[in-house]
PDB file of C-alpha atoms in Angstrom:
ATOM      1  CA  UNK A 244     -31.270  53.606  39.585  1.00 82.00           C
ATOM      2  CA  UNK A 245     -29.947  54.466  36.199  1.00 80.00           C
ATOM      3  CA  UNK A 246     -26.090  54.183  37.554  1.00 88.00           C
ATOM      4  CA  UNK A 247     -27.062  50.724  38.682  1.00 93.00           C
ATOM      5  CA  UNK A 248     -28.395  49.838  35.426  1.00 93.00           C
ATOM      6  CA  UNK A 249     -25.318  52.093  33.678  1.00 92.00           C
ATOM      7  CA  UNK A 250     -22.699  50.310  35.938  1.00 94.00           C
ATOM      8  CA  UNK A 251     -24.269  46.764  35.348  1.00 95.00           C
ATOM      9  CA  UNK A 252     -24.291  47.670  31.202  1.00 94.00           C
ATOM     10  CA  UNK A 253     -20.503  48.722  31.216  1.00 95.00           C
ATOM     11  CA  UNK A 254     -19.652  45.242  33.230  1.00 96.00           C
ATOM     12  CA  UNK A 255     -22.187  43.067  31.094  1.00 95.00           C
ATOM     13  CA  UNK A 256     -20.053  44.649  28.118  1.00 95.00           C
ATOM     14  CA  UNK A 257     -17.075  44.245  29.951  1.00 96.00           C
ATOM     15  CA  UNK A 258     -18.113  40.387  29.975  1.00 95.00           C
ATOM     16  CA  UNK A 259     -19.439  39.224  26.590  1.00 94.00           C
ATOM     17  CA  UNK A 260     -15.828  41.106  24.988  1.00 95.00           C
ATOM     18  CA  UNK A 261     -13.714  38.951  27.274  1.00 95.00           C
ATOM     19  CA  UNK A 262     -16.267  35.539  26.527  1.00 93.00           C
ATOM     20  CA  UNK A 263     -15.878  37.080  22.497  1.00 92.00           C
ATOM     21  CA  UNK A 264     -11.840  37.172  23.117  1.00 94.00           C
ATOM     22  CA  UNK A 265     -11.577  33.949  24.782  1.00 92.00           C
ATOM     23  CA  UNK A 266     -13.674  32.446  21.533  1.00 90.00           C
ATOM     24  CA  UNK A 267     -10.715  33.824  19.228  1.00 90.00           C
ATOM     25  CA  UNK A 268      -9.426  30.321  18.534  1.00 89.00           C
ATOM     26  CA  UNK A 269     -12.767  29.385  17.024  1.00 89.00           C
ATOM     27  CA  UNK A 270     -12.577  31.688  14.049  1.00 88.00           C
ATOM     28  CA  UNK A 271      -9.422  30.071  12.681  1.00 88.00           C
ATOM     29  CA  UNK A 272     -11.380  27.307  10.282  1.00 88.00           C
ATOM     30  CA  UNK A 273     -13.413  29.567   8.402  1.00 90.00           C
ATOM     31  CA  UNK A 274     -17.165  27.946   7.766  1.00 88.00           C
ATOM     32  CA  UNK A 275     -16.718  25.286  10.181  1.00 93.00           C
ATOM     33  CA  UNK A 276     -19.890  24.539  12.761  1.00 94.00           C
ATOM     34  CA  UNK A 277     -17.753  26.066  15.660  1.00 94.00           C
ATOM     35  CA  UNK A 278     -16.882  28.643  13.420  1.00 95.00           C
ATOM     36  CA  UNK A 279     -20.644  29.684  12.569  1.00 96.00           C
ATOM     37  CA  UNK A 280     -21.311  29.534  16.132  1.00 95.00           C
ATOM     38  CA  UNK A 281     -18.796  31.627  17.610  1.00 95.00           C
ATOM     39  CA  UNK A 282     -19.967  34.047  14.816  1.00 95.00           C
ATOM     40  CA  UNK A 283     -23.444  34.170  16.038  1.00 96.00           C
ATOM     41  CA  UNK A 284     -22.726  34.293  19.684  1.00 96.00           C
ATOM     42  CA  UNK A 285     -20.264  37.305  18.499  1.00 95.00           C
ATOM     43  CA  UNK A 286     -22.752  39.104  17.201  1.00 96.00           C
ATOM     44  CA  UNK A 287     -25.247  38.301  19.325  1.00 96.00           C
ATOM     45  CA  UNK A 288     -23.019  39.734  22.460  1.00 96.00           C
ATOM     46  CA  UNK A 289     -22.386  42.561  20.383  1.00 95.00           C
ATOM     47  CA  UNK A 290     -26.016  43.561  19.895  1.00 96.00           C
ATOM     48  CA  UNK A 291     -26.085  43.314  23.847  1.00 95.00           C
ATOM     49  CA  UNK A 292     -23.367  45.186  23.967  1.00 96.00           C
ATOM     50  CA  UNK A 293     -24.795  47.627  21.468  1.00 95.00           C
ATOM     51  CA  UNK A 294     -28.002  47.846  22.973  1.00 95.00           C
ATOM     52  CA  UNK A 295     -26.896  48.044  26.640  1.00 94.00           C
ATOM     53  CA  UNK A 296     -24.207  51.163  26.024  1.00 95.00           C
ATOM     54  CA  UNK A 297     -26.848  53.014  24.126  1.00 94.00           C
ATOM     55  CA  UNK A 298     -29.750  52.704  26.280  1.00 92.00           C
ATOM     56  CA  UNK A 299     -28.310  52.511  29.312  1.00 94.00           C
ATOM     57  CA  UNK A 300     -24.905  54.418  29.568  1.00 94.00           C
ATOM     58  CA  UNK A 301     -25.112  56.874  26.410  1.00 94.00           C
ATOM     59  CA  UNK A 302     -28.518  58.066  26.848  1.00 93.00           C
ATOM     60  CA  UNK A 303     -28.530  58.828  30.723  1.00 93.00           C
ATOM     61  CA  UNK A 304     -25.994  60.596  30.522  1.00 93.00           C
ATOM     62  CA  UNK A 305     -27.153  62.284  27.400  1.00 93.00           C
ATOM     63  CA  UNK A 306     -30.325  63.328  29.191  1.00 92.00           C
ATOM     64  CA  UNK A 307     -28.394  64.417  32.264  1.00 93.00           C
ATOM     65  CA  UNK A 308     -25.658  66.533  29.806  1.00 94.00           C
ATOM     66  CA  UNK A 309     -28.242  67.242  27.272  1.00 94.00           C
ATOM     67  CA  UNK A 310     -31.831  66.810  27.640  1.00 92.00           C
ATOM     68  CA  UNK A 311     -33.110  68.169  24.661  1.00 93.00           C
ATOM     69  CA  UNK A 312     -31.041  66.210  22.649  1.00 91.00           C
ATOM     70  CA  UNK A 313     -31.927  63.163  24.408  1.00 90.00           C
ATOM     71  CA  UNK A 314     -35.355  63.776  23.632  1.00 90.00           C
ATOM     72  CA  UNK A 315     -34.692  64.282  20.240  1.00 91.00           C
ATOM     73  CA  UNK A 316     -32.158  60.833  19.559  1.00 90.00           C
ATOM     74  CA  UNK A 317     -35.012  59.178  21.539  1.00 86.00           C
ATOM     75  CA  UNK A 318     -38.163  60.251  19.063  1.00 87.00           C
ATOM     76  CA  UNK A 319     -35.999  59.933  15.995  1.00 89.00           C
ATOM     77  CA  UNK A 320     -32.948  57.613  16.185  1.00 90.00           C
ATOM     78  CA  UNK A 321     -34.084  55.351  19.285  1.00 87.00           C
ATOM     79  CA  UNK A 322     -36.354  53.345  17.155  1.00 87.00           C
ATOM     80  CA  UNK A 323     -34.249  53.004  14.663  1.00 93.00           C
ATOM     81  CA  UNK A 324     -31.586  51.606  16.593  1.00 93.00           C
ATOM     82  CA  UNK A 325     -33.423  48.951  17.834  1.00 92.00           C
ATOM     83  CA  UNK A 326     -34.014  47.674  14.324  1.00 95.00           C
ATOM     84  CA  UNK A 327     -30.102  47.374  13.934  1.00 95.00           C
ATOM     85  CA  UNK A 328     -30.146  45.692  17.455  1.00 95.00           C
ATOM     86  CA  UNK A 329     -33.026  43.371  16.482  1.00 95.00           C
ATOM     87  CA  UNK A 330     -31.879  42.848  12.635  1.00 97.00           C
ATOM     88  CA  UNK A 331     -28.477  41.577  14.573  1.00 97.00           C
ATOM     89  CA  UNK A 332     -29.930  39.180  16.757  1.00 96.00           C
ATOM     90  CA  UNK A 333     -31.775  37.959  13.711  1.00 96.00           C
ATOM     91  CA  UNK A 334     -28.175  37.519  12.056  1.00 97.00           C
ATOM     92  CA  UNK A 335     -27.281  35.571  14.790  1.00 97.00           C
ATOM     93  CA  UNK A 336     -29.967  33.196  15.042  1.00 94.00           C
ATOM     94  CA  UNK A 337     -28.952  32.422  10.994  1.00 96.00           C
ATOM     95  CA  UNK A 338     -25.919  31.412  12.140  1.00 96.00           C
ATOM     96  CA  UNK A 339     -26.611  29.221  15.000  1.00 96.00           C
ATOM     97  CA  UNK A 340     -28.715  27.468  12.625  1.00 96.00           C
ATOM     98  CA  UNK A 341     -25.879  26.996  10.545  1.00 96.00           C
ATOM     99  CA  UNK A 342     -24.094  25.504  12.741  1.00 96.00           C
ATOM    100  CA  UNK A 343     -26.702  23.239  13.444  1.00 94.00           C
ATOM    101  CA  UNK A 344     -27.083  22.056   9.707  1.00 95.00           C
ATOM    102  CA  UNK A 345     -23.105  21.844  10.215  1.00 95.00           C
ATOM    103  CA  UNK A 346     -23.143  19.186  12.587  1.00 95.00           C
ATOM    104  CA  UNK A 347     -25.277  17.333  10.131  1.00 94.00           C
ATOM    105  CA  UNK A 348     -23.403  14.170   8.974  1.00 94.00           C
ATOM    106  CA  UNK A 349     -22.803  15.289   5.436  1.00 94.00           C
ATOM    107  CA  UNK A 350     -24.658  12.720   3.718  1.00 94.00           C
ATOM    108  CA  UNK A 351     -27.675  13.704   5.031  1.00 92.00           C
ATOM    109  CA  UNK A 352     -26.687  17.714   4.997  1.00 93.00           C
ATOM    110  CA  UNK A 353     -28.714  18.171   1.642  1.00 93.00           C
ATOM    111  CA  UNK A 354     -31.839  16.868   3.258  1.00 92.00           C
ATOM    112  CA  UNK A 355     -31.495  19.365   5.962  1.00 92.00           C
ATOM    113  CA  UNK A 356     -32.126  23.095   4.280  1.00 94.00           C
ATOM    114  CA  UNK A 357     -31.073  26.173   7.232  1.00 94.00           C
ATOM    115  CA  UNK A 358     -34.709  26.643   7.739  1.00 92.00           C
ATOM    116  CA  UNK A 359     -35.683  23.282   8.917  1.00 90.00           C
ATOM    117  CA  UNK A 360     -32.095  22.241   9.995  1.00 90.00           C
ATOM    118  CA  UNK A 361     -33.204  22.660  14.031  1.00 88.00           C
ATOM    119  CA  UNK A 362     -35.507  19.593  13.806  1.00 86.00           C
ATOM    120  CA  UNK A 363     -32.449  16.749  13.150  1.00 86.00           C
ATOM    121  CA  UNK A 364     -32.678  14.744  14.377  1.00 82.00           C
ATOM    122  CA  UNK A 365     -36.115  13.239  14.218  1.00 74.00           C
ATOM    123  CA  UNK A 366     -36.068  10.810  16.860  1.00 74.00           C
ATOM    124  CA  UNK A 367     -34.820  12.835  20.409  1.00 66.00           C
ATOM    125  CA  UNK A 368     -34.204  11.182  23.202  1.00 62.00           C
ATOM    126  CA  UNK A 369     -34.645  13.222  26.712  1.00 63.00           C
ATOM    127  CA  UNK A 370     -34.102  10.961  28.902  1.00 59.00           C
ATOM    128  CA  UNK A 371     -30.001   9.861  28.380  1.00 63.00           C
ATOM    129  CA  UNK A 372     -31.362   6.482  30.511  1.00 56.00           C
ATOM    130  CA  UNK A 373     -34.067   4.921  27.486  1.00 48.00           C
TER     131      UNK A 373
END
């Protein structure tokens, strides 16, 4: 089971870094909307990334090479490391709400603040048909 999960880890990474190269275009206005969110969804892959090589390809095999020190990185550094994963995917919700206030016509922009910039507009429609 843990090559499965190893194997699908390596090609999820394999993934996001070709979705994160094919995005490259995106970074060329700097502070744009598409630029914030290409930024977020970069480091958003790269936390899954991150997180996906660590727990499921480096420590395996750590445990398989090295138990004891397995053991160890997992009672010491394992939490840890999910707090850089987590504080990441934090990062990267900032920035897709930046993007959001982006795409704010910029008269109203000032109304909007990051933190309440996901509820423009006011009125939604969900149905495209009323």
């Amino acid at each position: 089971m843990a090559l499965t999960i190893g194997i699908i880890a390596v090609i999820n990474a394999i993934g996001y870094l070709a979705v994160i190269w094919a995005f490259r275009a995106s970074f060329r206005e700097l502070r744009s909307a598409t630029w914030w969110f290409a930024t977020g969804f970069m480091i958003l892959a790269g936390a899954i990334i991150l997180r996906g090589l660590y727990w499921d390809v480096f420590m395996p095999l750590l445990r398989l090479w090295a138990p004891d020190a397995a053991a160890w990185l997992a009672d010491h550094v394992g939490r840890y490391a999910n707090i850089v994963f987590g504080l990441m995917k934090a990062a990267s919700f900032f920035c897709a709400l930046k993007c959001r206030q982006m795409l704010i016509p910029e008269d109203e922009r000032h109304y909007w603040p990051i933190w309440k910039a996901w509820l423009h507009p006011t009125k939604i429609r969900l149905l495209p048909w009323r």
